Coordinates of C-alpha atoms and ligand atoms in Angstrom, one line a residue:
X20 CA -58.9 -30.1 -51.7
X21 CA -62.6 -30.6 -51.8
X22 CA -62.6 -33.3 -54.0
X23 CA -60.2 -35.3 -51.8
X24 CA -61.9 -35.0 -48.8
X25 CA -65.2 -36.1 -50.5
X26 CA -62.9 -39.2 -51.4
X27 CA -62.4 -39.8 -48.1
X28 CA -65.9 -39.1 -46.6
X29 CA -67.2 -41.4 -49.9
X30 CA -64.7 -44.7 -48.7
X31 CA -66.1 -43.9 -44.7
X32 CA -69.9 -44.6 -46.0
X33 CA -68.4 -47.9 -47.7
X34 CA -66.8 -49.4 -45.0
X35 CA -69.5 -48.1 -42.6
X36 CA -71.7 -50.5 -45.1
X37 CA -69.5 -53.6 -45.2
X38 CA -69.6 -53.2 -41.5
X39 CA -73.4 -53.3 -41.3
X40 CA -73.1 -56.6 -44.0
X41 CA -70.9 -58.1 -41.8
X42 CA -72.6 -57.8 -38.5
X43 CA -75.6 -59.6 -39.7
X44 CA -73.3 -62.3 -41.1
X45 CA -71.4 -62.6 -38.2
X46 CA -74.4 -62.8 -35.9
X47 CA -76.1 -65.6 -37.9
X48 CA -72.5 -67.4 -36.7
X49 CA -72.8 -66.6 -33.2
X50 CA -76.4 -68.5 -33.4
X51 CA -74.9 -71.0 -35.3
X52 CA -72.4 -71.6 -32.1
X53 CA -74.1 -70.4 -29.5
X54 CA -72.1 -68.4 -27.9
X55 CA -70.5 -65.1 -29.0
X56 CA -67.5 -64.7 -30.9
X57 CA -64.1 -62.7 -29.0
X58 CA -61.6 -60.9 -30.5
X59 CA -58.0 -60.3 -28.9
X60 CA -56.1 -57.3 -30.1
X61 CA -52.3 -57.2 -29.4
X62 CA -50.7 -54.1 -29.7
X63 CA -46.4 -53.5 -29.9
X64 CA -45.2 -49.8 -30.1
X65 CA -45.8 -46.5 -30.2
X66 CA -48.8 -44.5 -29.3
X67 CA -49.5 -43.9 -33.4
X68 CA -49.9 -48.2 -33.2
X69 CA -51.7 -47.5 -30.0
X70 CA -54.2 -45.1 -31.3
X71 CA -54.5 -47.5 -34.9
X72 CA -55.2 -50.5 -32.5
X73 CA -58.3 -48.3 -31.0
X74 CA -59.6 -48.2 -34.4
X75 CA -59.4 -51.4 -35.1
X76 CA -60.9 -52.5 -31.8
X77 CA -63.9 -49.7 -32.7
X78 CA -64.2 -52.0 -36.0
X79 CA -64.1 -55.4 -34.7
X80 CA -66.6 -54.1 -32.2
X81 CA -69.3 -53.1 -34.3
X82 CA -69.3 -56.1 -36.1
X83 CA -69.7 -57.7 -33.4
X84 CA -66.8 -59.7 -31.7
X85 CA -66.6 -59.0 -27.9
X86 CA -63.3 -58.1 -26.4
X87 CA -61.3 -60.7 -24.8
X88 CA -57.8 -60.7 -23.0
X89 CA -57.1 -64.7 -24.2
X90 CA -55.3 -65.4 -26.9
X91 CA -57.4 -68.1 -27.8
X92 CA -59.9 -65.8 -29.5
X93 CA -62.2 -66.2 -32.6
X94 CA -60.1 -63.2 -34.3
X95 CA -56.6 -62.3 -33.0
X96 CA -55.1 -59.3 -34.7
X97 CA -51.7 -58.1 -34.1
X98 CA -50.3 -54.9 -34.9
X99 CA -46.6 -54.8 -35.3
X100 CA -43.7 -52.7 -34.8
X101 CA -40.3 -52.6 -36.9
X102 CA -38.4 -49.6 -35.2
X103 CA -36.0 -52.3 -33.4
X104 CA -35.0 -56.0 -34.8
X105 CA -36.5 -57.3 -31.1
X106 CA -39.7 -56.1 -31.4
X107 CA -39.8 -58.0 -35.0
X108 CA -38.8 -60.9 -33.3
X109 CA -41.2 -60.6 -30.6
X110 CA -44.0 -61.1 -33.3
X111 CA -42.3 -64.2 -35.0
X112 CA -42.2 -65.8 -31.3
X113 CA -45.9 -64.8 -30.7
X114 CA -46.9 -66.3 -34.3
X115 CA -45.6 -69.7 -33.5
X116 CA -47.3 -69.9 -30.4
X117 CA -50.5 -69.5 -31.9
X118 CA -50.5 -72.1 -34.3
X119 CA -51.8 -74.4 -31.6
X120 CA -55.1 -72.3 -30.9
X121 CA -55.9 -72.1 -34.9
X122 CA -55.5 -75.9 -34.8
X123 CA -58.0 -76.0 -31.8
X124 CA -60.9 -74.1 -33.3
X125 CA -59.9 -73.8 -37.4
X126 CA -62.6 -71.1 -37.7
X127 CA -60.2 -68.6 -35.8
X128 CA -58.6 -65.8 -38.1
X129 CA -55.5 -64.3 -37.5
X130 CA -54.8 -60.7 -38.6
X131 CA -51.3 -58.6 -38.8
X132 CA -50.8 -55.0 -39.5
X133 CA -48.3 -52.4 -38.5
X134 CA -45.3 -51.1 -39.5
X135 CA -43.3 -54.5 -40.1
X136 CA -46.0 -55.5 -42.5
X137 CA -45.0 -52.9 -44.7
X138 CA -41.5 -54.6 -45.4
X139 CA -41.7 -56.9 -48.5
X140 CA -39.1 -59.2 -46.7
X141 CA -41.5 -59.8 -43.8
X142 CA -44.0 -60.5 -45.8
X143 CA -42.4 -63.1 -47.5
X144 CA -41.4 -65.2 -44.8
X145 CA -44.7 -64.9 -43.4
X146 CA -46.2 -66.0 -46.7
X147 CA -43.6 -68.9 -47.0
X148 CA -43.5 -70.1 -43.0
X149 CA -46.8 -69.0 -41.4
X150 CA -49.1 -70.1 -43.4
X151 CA -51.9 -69.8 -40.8
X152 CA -52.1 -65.9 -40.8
X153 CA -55.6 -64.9 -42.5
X154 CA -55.1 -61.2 -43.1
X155 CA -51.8 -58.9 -43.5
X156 CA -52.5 -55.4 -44.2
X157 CA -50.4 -52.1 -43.1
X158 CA -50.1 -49.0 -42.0
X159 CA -52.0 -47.1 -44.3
X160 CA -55.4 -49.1 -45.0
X161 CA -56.8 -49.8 -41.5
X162 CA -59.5 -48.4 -42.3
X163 CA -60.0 -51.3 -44.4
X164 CA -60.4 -53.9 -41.8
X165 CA -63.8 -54.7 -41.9
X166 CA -63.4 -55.3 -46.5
X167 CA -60.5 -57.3 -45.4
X168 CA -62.5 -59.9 -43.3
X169 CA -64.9 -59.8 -45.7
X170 CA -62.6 -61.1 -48.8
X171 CA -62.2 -63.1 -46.1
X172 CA -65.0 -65.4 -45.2
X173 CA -65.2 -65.0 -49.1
X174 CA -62.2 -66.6 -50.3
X175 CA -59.3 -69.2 -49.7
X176 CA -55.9 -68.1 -48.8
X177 CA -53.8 -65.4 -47.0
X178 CA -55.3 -62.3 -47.6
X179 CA -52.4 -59.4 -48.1
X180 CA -53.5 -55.9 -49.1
X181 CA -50.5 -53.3 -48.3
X182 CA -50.3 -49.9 -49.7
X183 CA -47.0 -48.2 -50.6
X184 CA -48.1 -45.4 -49.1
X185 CA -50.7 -43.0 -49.3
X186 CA -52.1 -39.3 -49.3
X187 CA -55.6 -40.1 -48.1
X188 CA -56.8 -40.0 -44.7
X189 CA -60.2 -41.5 -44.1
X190 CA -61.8 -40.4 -40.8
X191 CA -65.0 -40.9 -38.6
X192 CA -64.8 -44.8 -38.3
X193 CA -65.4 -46.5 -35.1
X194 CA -63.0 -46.4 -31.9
X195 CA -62.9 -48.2 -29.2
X196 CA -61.4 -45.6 -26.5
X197 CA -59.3 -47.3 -24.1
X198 CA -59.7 -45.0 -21.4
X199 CA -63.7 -42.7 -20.8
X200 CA -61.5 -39.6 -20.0
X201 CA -58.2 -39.4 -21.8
X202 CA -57.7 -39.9 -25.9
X203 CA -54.5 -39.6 -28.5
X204 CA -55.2 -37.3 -31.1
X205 CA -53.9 -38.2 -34.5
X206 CA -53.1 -34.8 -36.0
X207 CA -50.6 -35.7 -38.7
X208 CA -49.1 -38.8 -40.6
X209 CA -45.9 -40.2 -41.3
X210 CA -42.2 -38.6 -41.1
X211 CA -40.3 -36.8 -43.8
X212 CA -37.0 -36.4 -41.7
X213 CA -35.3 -40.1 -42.8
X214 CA -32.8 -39.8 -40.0
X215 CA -29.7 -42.8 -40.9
X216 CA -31.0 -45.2 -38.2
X217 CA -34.8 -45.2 -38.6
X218 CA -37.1 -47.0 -40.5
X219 CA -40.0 -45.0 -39.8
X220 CA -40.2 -42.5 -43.0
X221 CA -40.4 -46.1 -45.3
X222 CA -43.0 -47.9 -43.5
X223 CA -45.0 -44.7 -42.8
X224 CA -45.2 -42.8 -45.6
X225 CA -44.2 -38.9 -45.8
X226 CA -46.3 -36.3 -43.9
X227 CA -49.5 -35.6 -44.0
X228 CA -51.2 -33.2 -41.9
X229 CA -55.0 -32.9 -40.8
X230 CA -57.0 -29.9 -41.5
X231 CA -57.2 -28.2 -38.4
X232 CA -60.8 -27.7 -38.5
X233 CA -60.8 -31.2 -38.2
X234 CA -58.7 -32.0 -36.0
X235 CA -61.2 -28.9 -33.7
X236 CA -64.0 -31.0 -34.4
X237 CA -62.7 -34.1 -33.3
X238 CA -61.8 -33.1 -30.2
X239 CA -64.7 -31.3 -29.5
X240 CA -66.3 -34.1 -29.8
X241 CA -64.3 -36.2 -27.6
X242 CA -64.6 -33.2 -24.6
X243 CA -68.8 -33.6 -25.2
X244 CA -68.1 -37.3 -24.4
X245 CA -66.4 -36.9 -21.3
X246 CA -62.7 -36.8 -22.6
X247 CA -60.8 -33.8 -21.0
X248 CA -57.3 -34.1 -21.9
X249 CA -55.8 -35.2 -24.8
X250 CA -52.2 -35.8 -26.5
X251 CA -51.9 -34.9 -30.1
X252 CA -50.4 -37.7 -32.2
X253 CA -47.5 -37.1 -34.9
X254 CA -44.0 -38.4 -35.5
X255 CA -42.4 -34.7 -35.7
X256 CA -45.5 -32.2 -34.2
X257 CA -43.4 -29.7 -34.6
X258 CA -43.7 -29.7 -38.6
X259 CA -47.4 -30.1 -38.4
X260 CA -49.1 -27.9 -40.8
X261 CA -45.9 -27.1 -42.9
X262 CA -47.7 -28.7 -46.4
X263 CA -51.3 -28.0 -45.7
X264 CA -53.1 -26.3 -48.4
X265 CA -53.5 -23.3 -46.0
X266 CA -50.4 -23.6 -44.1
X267 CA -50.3 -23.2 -40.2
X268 CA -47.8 -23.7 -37.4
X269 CA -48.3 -26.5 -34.6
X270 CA -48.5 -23.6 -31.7
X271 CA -50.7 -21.9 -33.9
X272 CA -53.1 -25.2 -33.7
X273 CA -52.2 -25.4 -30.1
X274 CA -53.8 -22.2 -29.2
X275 CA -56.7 -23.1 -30.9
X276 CA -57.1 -26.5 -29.2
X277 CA -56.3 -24.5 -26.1
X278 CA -59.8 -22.5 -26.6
X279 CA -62.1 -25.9 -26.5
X280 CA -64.0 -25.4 -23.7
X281 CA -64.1 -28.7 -21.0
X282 CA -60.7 -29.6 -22.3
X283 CA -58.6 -29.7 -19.6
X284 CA -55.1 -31.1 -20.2
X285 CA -53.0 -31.1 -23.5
X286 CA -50.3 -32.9 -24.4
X287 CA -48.2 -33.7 -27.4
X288 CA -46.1 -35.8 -28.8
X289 CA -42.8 -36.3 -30.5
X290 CA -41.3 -32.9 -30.8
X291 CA -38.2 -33.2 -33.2
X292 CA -35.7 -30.7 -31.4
X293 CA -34.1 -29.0 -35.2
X294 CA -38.0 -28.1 -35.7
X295 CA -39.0 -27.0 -32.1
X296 CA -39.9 -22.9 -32.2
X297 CA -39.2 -20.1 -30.4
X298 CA -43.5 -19.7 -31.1
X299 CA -44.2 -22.6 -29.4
X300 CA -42.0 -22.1 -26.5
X301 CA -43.6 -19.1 -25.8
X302 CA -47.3 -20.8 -26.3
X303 CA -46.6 -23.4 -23.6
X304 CA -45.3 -21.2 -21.2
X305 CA -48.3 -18.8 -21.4
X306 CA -50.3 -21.9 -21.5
X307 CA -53.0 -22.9 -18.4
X308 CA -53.7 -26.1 -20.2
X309 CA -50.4 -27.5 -22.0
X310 CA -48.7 -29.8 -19.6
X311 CA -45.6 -29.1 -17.9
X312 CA -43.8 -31.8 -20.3
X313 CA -41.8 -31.8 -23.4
X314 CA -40.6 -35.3 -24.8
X315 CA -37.7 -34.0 -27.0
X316 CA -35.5 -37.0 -28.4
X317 CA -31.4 -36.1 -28.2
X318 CA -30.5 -39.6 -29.6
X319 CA -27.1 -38.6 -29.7
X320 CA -25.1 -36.0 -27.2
X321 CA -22.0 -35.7 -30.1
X322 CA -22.3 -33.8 -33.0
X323 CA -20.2 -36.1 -35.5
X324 CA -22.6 -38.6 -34.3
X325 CA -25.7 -36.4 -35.2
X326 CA -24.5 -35.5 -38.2
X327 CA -24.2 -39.0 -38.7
X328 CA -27.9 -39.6 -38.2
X329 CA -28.9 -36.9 -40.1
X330 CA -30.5 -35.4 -37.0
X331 CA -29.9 -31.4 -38.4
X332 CA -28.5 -30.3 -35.3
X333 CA -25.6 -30.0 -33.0
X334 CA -24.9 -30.9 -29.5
X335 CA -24.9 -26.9 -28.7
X336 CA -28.0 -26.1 -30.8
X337 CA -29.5 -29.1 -28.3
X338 CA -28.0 -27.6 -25.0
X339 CA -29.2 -23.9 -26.2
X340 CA -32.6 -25.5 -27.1
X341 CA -32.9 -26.8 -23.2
X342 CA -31.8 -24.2 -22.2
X343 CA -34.2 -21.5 -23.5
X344 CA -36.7 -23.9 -22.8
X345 CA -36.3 -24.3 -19.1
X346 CA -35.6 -20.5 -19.1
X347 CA -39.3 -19.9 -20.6
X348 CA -41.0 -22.7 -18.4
X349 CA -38.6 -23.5 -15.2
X350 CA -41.7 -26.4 -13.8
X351 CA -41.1 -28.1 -17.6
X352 CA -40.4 -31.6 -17.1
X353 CA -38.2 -33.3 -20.0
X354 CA -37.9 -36.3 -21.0
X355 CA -35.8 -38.0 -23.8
X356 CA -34.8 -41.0 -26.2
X357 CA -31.0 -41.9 -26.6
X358 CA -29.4 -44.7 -28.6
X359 CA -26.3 -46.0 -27.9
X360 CA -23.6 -48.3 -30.5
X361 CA -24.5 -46.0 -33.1
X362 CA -22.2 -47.7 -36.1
X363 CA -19.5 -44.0 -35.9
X364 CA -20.1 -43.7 -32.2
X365 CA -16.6 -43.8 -30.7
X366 CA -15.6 -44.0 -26.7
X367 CA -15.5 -39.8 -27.1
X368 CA -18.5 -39.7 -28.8
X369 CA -20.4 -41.7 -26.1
X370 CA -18.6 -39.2 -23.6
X371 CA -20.6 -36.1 -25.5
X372 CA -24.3 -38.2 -24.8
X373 CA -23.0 -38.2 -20.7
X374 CA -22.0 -35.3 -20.3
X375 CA -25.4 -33.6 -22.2
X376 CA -27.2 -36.3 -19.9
X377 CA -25.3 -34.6 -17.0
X378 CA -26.4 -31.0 -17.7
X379 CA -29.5 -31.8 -19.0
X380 CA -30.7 -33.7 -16.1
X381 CA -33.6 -35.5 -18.0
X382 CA -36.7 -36.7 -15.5
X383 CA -36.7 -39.8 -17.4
X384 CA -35.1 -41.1 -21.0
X385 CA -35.6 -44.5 -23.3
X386 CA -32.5 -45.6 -24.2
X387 CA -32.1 -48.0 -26.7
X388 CA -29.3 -49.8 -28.6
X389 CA -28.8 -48.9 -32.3
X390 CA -30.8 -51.7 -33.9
X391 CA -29.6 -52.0 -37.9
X392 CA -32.3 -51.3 -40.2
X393 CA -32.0 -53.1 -43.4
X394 CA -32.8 -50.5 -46.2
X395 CA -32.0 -47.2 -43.8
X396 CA -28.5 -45.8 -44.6
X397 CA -27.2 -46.3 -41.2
X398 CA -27.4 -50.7 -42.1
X399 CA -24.5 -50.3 -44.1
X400 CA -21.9 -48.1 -41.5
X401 CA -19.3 -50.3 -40.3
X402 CA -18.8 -50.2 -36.4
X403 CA -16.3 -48.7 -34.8
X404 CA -17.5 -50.3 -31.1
X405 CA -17.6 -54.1 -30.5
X406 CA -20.7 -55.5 -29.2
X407 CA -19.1 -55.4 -25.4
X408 CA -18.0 -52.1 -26.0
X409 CA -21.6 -50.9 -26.4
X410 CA -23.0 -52.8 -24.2
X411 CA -20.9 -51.1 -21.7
X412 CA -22.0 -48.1 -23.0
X413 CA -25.8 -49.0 -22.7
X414 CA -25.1 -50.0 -19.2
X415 CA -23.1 -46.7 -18.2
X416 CA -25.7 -44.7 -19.9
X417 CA -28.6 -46.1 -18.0
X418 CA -26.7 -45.8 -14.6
X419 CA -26.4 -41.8 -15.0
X420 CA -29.8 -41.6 -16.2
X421 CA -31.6 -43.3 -13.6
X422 CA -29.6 -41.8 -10.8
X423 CA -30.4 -38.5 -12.4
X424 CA -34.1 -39.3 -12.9
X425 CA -34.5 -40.7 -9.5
X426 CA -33.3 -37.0 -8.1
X427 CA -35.1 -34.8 -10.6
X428 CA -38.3 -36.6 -10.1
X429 CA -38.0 -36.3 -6.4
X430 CA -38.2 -32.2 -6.7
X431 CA -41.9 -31.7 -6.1
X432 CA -41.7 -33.8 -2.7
X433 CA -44.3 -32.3 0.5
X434 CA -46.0 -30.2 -2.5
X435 CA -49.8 -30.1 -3.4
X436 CA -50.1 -30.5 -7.0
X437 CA -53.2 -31.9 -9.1
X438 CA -53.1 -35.1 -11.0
X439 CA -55.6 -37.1 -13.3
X440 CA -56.9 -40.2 -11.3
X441 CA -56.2 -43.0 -14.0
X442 CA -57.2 -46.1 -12.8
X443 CA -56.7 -48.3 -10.1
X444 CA -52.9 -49.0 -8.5
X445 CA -51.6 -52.1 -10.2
X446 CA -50.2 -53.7 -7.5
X447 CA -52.6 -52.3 -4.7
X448 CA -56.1 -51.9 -5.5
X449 CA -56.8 -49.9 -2.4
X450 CA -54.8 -47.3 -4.0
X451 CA -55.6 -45.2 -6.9
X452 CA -52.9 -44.0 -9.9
X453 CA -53.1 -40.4 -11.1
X454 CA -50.8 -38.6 -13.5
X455 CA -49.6 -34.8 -12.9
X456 CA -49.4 -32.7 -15.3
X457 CA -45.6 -33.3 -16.0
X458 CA -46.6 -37.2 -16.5
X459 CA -45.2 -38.4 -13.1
X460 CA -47.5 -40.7 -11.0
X461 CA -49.3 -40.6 -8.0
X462 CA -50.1 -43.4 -5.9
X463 CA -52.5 -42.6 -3.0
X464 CA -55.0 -44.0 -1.2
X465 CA -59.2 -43.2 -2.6
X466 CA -62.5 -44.5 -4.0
X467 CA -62.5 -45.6 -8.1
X468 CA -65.7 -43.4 -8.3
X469 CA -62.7 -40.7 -8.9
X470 CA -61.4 -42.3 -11.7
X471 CA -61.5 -40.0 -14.4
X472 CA -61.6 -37.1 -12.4
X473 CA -58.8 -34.0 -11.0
X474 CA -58.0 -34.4 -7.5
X475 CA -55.1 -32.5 -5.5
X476 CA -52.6 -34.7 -3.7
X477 CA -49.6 -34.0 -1.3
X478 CA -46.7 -35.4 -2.5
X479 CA -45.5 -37.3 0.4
X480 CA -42.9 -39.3 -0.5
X481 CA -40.7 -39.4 -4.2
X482 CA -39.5 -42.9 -4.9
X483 CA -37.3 -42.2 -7.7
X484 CA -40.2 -42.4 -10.5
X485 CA -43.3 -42.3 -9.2
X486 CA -44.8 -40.6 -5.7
X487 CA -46.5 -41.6 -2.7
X488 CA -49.8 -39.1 -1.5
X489 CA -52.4 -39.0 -0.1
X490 CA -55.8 -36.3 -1.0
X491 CA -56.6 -33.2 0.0
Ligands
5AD27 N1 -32.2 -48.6 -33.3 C1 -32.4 -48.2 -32.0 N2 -33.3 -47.3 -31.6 C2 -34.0 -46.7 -32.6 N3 -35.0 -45.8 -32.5 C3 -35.4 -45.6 -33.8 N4 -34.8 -46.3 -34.7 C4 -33.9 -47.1 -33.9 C5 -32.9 -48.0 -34.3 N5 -32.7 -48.4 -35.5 C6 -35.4 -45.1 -31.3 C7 -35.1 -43.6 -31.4 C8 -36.5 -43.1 -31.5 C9 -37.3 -44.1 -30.7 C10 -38.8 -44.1 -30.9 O1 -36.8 -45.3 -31.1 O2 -34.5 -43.2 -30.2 O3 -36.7 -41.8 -30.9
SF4_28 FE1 -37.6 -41.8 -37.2 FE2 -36.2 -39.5 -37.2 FE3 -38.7 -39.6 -38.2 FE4 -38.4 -39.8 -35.6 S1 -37.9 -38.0 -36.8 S2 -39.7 -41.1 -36.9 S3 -36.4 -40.9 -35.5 S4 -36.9 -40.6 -39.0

């Protein structure tokens, strides 16, 4: 175990060297133009994309490009997503576009990562009909980014470096936090559960925990730099720990995240329901700093159906599983991802996901529609729906959930509860945004100088997802 992690903290001090190589280059280019050179950094996906894309921007920073919200940057990187075929063809649409800006200034370099990257068929088109991207890599070399734009400025042609997968994980590059007081915690890797619909497992590799000691020190040293709650990053958290060298359970790592001192909030995220433990259950309900929400994906409320998807559990080990859940923690809010037009998913079928919806009573819940997957087991089901059939479906389903959302979220109305001030109100800047600890929002009148810090507010008025306040 030693000897890997040397590995790892040996490949750090090399990119932390290209990086220093490259800054001087890149600064004798910035004299050259006088001006400074931007990056823009485009981000589709989940929070594991979301949390690579701060690394990235932590690299692209300390070489020296300055952040810019324009596409019409000096370096544009895009990291992709493949969990649906629309977000794939999001990034094709995007890729055309930006032929035009590489035309204007030739120097710009275009760089795609992510999870589509690491299909061979993606890469080939790219290769064949987007000539004008600089750099693909993947999902398990970001890291690398820095080498990358070095082979770069030295060399002709599309640079492509994807891995197959890995069992390294090389830590303490740069980041470039998105918000001062809030972070994502990666704590493990990759997905070992291959359910039929989801291509996840291929294009992220199998699981790999962090040491928990590191994942301690991390966010200790996130809390010393003004970071006071955090959500701890895996595809299934629930099997965190499971192949570490010295094996330990996710509540187990919970409690000791729960000891850092300054930290403030926890919060986690995606619990796979077959691997969710009595242990934890009882952690978070004895907890003062877990929050008061559980994302727990049902995708299905019919047990052919999960069976189907290889999901390892029924739609009564699902309803039990809420049950002893709300039992333990009555002020747990829950929240959930359902697909609809699964290839076996029958009119009856459907009926099981309502009625679950119905006693569930989910505050909120993504629902997508099944999405085929070339290379996942699911691609070659045949449908028993037609396309109107689950569109229907979809439609029905997101009628029952919002109606349902709109009520539960309304339950804390004329309360005083606590939120995080987040930022600034979107659409009104003389309000202020804060999150409770269940992960509804707050709008209410204040001063940004509170951004970033608790505040109690009276809920004084629920409209359907979100609140109205004011402070106490
Ligand atoms: N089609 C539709 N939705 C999918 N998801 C994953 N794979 C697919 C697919 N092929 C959904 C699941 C998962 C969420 C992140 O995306 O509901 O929980
Ligand atoms: Fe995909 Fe299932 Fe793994 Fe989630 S648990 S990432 S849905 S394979």
């Amino acid at each position: 175990m030693r000897v890997e992690q040397n590995v790892n903290e040996l490949e750090a001090m090399r990119q932390h060297e290209i990086m220093e190589r490259l800054k001087v280059r890149l600064d004798k280019k910035k004299q050259e133009l006088g001006r400074p050179l931007t990056y823009c950094s485009v981000c589709f996906g989940c929070q594991m994309n979301a949390k690579d894309s701060e690394k990235l921007e932590g690299i692209l920073e300390k070489i020296g490009y300055e952040r810019t919200e324009s596409e019409e940057a000096d370096f544009l990187i895009m990291n992709t997503c493949t969990v649906r075929e629309n977000a794939n063809l999001r990034v094709y649409g995007r890729l055309g576009q930006l032929k035009k800006y590489k035309k204007k200034n030739p120097d710009m370099m275009i760089a795609l990562c992510g999870c589509m990257m690491q299909e061979s068929l993606v890469v080939e088109k790219i290769k064949q009909s987007y000539r004008h991207v600089d750099i693909i890599f993947g999902t398990h070399n970001v890291f690398k980014l820095a080498e990358l734009i070095e082979n770069k400025l030295d060399n002709d042609g599309m640079i492509i470096d994807i891995w197959e997968g890995t069992t390294e994980i090389v830590e303490d590059l740069p980041s470039d936090r998105k918000y001062d007081f809030k972070c994502g915690v990666n704590i493990m890797y990759g997905c070992n559960n291959f359910c039929t619909y989801c291509i996840v497992p291929y294009v992220r590799g199998r699981e790999r925990s962090r040491k928990p000691e590191d994942i301690i020190k991390e966010i200790k040293s996130l809390v010393a730099d003004g970071v006071s709650e955090v959500m701890l990053l895996g595809q299934n958290v629930n099997s965190y720990g499971k192949n570490l060298e010295e094996p330990i359970s996710f509540a187990t790592l919970l409690q000791q995240v729960e000891q850092i001192e300054g930290l403030k909030r926890i919060r986690f995220m995606t619990s796979h329901p077959k691997d969710l433990s009595d242990e934890l259950i009882e952690v978070m309900a004895n907890s003062t700093k877990i929050c008061k929400h559980l994302h727990l994906p049902m995708q299905s409320g019919s047990t052919k159906v999960l069976n189907d998807m290889n999901r390892r559990y029924t739609k009564e080990d699902y309803l039990k599983l809420v049950e002893k859940i709300k039992t333990a923690i009555p002020d747990i809010s829950l929240t959930t991802d359902i697909i609809v037009g699964f290839p076996t998913e029958t009119e009856e079928d459907f009926m099981d996901t309502i009625d679950v919806v119905k006693k569930v009573r989910f505050d909120s819940a993504f629902t997508f529609i099944y999405s085929k997957r070339t290379g996942t087991p699911a691609a070659t089901m045949e449908f028993v729906a037609s396309e109107e059939e689950i569109k229907d479906r979809f439609n029905r389903l997101l009628e029952e959930v919002q109606e349902i959302a709109k009520e539960t979220c309304s339950k804390d109305e004329g309360k005083i509860m606590e939120v995080l001030v987040e930022g600034l109100d979107e659409q009104d800047e003389s309000l202020l945004t804060g999150r409770l600890s269940n992960n509804i929002l707050v709008h209410f009148p204040g001063e940004a100088s509170l951004i970033g810090m608790y505040q109690n507010v009276k809920l004084k008025e629920s409209k359907g997802f979100y609140y109205i306040g004011e402070m106490v």
